[in-house]
Short mmCIF file of C-alpha atoms and ligand atoms in Angstrom, two decimals:
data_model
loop_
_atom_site.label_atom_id
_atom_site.label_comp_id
_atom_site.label_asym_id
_atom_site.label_seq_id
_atom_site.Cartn_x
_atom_site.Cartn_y
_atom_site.Cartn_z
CA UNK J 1 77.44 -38.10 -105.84
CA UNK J 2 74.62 -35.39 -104.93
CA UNK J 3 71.34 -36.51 -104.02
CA UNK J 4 67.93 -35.04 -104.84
CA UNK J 5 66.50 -35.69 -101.40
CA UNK J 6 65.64 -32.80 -99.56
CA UNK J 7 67.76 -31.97 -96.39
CA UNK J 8 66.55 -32.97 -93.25
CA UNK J 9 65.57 -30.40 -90.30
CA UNK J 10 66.88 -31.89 -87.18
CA UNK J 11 64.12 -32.36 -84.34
CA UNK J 12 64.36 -33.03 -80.70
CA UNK J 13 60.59 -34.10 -79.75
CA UNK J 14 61.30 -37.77 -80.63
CA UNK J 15 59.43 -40.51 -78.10
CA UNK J 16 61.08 -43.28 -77.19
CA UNK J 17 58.06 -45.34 -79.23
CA UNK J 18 58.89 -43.38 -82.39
CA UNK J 19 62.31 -44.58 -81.77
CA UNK J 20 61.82 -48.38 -80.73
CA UNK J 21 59.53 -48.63 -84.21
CA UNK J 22 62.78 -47.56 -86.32
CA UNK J 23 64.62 -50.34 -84.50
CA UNK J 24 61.87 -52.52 -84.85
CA UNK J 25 61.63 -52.14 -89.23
CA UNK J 26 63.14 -54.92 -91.28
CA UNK J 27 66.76 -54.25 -91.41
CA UNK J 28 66.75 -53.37 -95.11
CA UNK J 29 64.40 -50.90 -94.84
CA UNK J 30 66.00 -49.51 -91.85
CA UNK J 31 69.44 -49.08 -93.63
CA UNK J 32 67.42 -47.78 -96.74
CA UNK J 33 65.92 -44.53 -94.82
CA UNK J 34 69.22 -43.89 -92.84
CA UNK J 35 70.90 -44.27 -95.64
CA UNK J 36 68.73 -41.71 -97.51
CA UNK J 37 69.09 -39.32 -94.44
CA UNK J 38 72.87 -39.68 -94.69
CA UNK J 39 73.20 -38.89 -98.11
CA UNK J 40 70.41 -35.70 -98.19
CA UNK J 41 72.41 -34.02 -95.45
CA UNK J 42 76.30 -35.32 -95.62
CA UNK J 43 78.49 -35.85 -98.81
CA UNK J 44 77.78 -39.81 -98.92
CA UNK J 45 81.28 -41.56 -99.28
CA UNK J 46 83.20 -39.26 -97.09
CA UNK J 47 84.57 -40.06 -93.69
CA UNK J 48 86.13 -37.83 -91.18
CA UNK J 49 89.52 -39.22 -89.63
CA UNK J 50 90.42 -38.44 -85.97
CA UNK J 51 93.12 -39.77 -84.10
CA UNK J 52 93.41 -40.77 -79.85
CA UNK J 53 95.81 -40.27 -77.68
CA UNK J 54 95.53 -40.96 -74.15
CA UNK J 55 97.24 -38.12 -72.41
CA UNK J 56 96.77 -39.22 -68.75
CA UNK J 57 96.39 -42.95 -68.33
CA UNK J 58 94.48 -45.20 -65.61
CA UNK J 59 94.26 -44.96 -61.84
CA UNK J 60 90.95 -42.99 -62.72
CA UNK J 61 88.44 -43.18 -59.61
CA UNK J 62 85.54 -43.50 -61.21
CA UNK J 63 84.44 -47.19 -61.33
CA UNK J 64 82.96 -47.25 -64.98
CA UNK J 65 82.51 -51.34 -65.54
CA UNK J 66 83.80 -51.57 -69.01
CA UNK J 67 87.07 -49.68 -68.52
CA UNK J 68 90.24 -50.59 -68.37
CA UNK J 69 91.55 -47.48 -66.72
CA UNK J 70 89.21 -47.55 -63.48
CA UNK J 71 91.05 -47.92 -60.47
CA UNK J 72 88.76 -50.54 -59.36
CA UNK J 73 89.50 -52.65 -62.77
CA UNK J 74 92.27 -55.21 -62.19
CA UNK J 75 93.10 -55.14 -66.04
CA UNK J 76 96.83 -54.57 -65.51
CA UNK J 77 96.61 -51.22 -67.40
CA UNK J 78 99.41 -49.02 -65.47
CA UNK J 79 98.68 -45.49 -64.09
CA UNK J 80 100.38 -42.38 -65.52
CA UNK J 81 101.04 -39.12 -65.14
CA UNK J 82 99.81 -35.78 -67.37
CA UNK J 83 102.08 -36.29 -70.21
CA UNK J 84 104.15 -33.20 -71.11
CA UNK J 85 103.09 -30.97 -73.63
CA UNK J 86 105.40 -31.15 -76.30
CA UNK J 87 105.53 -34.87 -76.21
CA UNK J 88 101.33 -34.89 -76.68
CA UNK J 89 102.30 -32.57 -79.66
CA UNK J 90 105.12 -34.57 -81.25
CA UNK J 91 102.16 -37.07 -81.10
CA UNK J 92 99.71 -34.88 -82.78
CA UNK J 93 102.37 -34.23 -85.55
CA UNK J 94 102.69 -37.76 -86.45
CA UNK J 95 98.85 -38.03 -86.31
CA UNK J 96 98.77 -35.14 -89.10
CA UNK J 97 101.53 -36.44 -91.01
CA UNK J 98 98.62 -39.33 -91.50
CA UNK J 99 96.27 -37.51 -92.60
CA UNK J 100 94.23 -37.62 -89.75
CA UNK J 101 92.11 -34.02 -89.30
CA UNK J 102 91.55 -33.73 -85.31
CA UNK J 103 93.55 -34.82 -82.55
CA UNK J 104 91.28 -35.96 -79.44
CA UNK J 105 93.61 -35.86 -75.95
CA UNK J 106 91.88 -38.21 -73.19
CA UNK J 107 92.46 -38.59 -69.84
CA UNK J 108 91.70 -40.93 -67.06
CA UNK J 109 90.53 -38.56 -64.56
CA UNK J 110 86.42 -38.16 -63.02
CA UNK J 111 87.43 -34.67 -63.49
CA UNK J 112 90.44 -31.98 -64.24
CA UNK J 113 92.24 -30.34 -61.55
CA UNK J 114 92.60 -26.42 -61.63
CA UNK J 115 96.52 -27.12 -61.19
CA UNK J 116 96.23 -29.40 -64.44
CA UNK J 117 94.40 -26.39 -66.79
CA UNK J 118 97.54 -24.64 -68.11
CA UNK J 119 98.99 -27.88 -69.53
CA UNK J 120 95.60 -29.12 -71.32
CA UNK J 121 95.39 -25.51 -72.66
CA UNK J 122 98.79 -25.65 -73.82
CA UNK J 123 97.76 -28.43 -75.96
CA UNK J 124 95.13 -27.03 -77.36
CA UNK J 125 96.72 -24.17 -78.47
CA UNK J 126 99.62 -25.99 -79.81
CA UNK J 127 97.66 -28.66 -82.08
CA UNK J 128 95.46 -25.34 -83.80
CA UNK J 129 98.22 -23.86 -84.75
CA UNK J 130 98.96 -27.27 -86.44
CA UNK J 131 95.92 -26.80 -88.28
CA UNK J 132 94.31 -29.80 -86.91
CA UNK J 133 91.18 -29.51 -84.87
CA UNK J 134 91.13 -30.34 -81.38
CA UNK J 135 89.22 -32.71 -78.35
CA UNK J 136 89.74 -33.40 -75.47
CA UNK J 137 87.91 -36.09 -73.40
CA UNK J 138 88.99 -35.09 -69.38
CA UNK J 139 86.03 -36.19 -67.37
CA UNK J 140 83.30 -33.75 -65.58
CA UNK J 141 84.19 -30.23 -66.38
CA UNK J 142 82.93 -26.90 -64.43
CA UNK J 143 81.21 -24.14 -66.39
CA UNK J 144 84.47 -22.04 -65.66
CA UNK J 145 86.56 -24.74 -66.92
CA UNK J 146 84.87 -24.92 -69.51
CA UNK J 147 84.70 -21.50 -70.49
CA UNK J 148 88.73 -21.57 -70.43
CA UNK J 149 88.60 -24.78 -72.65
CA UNK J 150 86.54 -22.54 -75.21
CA UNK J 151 88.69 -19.65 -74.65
CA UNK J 152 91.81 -21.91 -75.36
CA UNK J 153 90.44 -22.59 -78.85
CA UNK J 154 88.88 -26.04 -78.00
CA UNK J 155 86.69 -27.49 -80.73
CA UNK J 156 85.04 -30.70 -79.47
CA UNK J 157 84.66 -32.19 -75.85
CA UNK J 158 83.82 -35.71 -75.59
CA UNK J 159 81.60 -36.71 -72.92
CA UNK J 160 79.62 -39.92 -73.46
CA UNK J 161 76.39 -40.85 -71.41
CA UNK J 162 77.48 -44.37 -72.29
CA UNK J 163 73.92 -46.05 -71.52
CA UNK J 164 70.09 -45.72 -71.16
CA UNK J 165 69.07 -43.52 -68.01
CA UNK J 166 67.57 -46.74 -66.78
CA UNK J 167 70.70 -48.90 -67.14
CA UNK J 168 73.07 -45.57 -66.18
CA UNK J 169 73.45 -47.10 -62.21
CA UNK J 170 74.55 -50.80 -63.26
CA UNK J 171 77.34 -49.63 -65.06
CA UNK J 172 78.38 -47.03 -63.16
CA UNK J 173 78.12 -46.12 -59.75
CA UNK J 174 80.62 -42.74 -58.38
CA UNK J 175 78.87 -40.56 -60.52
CA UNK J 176 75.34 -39.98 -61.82
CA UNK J 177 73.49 -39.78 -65.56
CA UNK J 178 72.40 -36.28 -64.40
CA UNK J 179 76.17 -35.19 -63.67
CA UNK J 180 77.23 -36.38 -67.46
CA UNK J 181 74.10 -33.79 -68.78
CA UNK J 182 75.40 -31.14 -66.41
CA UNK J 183 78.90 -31.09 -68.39
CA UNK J 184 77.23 -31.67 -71.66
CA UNK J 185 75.04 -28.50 -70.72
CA UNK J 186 78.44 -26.61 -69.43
CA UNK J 187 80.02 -27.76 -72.48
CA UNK J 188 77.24 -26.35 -75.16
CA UNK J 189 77.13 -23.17 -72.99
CA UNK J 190 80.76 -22.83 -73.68
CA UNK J 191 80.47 -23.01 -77.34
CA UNK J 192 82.41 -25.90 -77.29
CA UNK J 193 81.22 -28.72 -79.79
CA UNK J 194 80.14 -31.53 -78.09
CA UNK J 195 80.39 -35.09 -79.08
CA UNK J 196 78.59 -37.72 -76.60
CA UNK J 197 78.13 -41.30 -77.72
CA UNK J 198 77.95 -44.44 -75.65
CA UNK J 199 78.46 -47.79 -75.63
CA UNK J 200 76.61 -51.00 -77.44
CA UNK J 201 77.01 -54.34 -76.28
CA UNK J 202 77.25 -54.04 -72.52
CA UNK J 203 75.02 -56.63 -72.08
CA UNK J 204 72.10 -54.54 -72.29
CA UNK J 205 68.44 -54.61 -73.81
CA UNK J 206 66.77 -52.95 -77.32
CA UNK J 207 65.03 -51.19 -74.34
CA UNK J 208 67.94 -49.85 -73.20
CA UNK J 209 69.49 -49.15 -76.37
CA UNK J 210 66.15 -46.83 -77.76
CA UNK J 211 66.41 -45.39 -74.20
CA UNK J 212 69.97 -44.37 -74.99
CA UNK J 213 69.29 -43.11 -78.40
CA UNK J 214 66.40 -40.89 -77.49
CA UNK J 215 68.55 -39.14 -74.56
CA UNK J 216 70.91 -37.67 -77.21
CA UNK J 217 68.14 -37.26 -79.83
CA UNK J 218 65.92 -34.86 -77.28
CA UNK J 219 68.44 -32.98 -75.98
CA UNK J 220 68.94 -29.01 -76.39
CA UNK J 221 70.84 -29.45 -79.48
CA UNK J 222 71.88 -32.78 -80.91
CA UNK J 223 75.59 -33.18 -80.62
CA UNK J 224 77.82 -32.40 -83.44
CA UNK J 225 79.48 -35.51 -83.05
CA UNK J 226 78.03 -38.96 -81.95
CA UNK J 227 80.51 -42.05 -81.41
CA UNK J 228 78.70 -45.60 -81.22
CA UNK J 229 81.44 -47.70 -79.25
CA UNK J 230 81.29 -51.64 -79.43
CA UNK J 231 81.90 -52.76 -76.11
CA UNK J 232 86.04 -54.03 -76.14
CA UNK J 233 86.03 -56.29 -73.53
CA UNK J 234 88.78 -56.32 -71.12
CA UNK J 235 89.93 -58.74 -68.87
CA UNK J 236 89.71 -57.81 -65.48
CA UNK J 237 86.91 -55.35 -65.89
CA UNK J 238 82.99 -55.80 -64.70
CA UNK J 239 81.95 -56.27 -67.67
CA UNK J 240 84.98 -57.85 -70.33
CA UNK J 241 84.57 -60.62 -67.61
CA UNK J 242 80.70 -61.09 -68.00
CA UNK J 243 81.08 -61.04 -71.63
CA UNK J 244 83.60 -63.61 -71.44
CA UNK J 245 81.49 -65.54 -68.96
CA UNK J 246 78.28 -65.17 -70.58
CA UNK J 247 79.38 -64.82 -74.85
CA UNK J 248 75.70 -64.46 -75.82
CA UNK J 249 75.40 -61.50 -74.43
CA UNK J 250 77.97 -60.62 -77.20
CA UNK J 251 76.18 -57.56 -79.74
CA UNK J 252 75.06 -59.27 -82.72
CA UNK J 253 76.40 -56.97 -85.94
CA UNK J 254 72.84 -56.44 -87.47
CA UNK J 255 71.98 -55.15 -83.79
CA UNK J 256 75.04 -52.37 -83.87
CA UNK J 257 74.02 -51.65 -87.62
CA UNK J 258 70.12 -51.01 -86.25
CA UNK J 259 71.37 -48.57 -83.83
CA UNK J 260 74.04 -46.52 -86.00
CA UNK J 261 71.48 -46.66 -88.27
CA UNK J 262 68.98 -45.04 -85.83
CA UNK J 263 71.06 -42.85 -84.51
CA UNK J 264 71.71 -41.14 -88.52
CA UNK J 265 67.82 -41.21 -88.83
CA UNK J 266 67.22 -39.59 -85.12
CA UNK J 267 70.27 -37.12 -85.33
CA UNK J 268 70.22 -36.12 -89.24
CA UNK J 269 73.21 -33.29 -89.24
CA UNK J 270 75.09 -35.08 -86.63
CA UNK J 271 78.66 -36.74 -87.37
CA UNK J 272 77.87 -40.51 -86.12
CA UNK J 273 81.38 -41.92 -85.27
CA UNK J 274 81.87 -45.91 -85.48
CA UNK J 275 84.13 -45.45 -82.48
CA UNK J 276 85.34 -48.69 -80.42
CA UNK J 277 85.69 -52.18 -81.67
CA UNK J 278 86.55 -51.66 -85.08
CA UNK J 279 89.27 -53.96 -84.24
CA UNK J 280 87.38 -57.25 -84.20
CA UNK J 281 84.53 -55.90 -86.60
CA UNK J 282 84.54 -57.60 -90.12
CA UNK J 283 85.00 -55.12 -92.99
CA UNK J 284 81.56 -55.88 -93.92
CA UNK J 285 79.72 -54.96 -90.96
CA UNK J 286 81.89 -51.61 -90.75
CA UNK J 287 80.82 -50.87 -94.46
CA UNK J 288 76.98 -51.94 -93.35
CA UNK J 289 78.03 -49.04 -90.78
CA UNK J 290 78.99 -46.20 -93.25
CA UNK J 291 76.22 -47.93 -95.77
CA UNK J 292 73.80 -46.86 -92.69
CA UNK J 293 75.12 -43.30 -92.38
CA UNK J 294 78.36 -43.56 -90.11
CA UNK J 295 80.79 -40.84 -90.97
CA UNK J 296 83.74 -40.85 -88.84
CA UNK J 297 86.20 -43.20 -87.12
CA UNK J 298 89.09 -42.73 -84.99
CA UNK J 299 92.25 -44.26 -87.19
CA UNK J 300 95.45 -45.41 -85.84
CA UNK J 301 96.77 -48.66 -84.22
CA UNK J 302 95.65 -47.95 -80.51
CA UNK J 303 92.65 -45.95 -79.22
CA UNK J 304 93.27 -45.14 -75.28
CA UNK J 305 94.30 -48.08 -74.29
CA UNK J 306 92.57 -50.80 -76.68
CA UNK J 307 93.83 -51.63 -80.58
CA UNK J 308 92.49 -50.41 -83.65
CA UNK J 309 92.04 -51.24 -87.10
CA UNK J 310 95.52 -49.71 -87.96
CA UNK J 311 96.36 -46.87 -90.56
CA UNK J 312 97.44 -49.55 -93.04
CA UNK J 313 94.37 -51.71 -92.76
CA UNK J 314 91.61 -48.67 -93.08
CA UNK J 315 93.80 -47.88 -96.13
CA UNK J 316 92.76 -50.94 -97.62
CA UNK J 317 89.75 -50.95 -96.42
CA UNK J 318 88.75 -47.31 -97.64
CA UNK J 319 90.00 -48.45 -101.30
CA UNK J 320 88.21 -50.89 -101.56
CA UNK J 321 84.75 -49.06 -100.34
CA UNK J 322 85.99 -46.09 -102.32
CA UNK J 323 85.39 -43.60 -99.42
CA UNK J 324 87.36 -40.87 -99.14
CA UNK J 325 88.76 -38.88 -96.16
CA UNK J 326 87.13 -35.96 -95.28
CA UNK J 327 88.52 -32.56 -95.24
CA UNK J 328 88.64 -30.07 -92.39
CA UNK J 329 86.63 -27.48 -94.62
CA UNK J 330 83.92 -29.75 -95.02
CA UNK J 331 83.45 -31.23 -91.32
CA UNK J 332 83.20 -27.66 -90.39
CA UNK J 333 80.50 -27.11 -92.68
CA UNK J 334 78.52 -29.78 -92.17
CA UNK J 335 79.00 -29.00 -87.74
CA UNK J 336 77.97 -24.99 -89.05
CA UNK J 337 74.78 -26.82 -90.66
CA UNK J 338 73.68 -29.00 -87.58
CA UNK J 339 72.64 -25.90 -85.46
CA UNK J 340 69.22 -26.76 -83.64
CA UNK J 341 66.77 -24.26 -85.79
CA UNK J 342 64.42 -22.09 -83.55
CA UNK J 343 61.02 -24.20 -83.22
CA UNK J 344 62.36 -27.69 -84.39
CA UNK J 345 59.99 -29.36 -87.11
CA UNK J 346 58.94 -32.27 -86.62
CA UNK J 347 58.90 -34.82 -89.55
CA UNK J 348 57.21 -38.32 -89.38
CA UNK J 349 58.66 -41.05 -87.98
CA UNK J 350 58.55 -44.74 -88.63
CA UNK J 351 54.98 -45.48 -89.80
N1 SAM U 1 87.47 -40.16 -68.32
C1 SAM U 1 86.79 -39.55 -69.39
C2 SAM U 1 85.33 -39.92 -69.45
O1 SAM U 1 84.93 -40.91 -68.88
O2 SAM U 1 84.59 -39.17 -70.06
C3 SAM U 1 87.42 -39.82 -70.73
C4 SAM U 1 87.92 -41.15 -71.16
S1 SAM U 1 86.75 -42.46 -71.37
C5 SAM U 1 87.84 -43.80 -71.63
C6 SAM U 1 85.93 -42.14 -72.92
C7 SAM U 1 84.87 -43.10 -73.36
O3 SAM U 1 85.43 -44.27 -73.94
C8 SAM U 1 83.90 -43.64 -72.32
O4 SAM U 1 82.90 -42.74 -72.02
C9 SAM U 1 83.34 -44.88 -73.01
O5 SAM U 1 82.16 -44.59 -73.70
C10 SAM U 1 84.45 -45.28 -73.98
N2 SAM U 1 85.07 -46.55 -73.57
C11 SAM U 1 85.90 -46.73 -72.52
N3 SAM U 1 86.27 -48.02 -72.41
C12 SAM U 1 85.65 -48.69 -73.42
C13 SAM U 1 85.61 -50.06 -73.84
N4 SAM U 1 86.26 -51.01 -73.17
N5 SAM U 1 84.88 -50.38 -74.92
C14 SAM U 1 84.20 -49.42 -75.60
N6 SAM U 1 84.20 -48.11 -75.24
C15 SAM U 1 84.90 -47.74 -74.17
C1 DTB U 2 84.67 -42.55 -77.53
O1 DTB U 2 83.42 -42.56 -77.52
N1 DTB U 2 85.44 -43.58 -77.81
C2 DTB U 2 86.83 -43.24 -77.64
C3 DTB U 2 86.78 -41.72 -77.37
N2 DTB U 2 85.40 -41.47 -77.24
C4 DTB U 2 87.56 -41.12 -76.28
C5 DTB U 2 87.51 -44.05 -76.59
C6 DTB U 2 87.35 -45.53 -76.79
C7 DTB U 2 88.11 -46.19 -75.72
C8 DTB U 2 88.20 -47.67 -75.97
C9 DTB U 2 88.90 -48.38 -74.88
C10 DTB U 2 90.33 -48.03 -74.66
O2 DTB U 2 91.08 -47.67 -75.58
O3 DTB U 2 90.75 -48.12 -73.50
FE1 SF4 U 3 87.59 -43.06 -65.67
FE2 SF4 U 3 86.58 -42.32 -68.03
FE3 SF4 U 3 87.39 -44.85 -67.61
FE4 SF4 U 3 85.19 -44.00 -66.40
S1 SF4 U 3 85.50 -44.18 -68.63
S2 SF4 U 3 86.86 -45.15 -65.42
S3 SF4 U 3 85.73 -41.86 -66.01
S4 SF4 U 3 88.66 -43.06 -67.63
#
């Protein structure tokens, strides 16, 4: 259904008060106004399908507390090597053959190694010319690695800054918030699309969650994509075993609607991807989700490591919410329309 609302100019001067009052309105109202936003600048009942696949798996030296893959995490998750290129692409083929419309590759690594390049760029090549679109999630990139991830024909490079500057350390501590921005910033300067997201339910405050928010909302250029992960929690990892210790500190739904919710209102033309912990998510709260302007998920049985809903299960679930898949054609054109205009305007915020 089209909408007479007029489109919405993306803007990145928002404050962090502008952005703790949307949190703060009743939760109707809240879902009302994103849901407005969603449907003046994104077909309304569409949702874009991607599908994981981990292509290099644990052992990862980085000692991120909620995952699984850290070498530091005792969660029993076994380290690989690169997978070979034809097998990611047998992979990606299935993915297709389910409808799914990009294929994101991730690997456990705090960064790529030159000698690793001409496999990842072998994959990229090989899943275009599937006519899927492509990500890749490898860890910090270089601005020359970068630059051959562009060249290669890369469309999206996930790169999440997980948390609120503030809360960035406790979760965290072999790399920095600042070295996240500097590969988002290599990433956009490549002309790669970037997606960056984080995580909700880490045991963190609203504080930290309008601090998070309002990092992606004032940056450069929104990013095309935005995945909101529920924390899975995973036994043997900093935080799956404070969650389990401490279940209050469990995300309450209406708290994870608030902030997709804010995120659509904050980052109009972005794609906002209800990403991680779909899995143990009622179909309610996920349709509270799209009802509040999320437009992508990541289908399939298994994410990296973690389970997800399940082909078979979203089925059901997108018949009986009546949203359709989205098409490649349109994704594109709704990324072409989220371009940062010169001199962003600025439109009122929550009053
Ligand atoms: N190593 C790369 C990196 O850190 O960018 C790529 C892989 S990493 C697993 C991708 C993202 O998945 C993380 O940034 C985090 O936001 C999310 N993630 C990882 N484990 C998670 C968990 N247990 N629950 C929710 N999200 C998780
Ligand atoms: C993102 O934000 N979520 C995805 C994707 N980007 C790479 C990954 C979720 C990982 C969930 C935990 C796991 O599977 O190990
Ligand atoms: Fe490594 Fe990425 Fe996991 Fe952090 S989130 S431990 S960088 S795989």
């Amino acid at each position: 259904m089209t909408t007479e609302a007029p489109r919405t100019e993306p803007r990145n001067d928002w404050t962090r008060e502008e952005i703790a009052a949307l949190f703060d309105l009743p939760f109707t109202e809240l879902v009302f106004r994103a849901a407005e936003v969603h449907r003046a600048n994104h077909p309304a009942n569409e949702v874009q399908l991607s599908t994981l696949l981990s292509i290099k798996t644990g052992g990862c030296a980085e000692d991120c507390g909620y995952c699984s893959q850290s070498a530091s995490a005792n969660s029993g998750v076994k380290a690989t090597k690169l997978m070979d290129v034809q097998a990611v692409l047998q992979r990606a083929a299935q993915a297709a053959d389910q409808g799914s419309t990009r294929f994101c590759m991730g690997a456990a690594w705090r960064n790529p190694k030159d000698r690793d390049m001409p496999a990842i760029i072998e994959m990229v090549k090989g899943v275009r010319e599937m006519g899927m679109e492509t990500c890749m999630t490898l860890g910090m990139l270089t601005p020359q690695q970068a630059d051959m991830l562009s060249e290669a024909g890369l469309d999206y490079y996930n790169h999440n800054i997980d948390t609120s500057p503030e809360r960035y350390g406790e979760i965290t501590t072999t790399r920095t918030m600042e070295d996240r921005l500097d590969t988002l910033s290599n990433v956009r300067m490549a002309g790669i699309n970037v997606c960056s997201g984080g995580i909700v339910g880490m045991g963190e405050t609203r504080e930290d969650r309008v601090g998070f928010i309002h990092t992606l909302a004032t940056l450069p250029d929104h990013p095309q994509s935005v995945p909101v992960n529920a924390l899975v929690p995973v036994k043997g990892t900093v935080l799956g075993d404070m969650l389990a210790d401490t279940p209050l500190a469990k995300i309450d739904d209406v708290e994870f609607v608030r902030t997709v919710a804010v995120a659509r209102i904050t980052m109009p033309h972005s794609m906002v991807r209800l990403s991680a912990g779909r899995e143990s998510m009622s179909e309610m709260t996920q349709a509270m989700c799209f009802m509040a302007g999320a437009n992508s998920i990541f289908t399939g049985d298994k994410l990296l490591t973690a389970p997800n809903a399940g082909d078979d299960t979203d089925a059901a679930m997108f018949a009986r919410l009546g949203i359709k898949p989205m098409a490649i054609s349109e994704t594109q054109a709704q990324v072409e329309a989220s371009r940062m205009p010169k001199g962003c305007v600025k439109l009122e915020a929550a009053e």
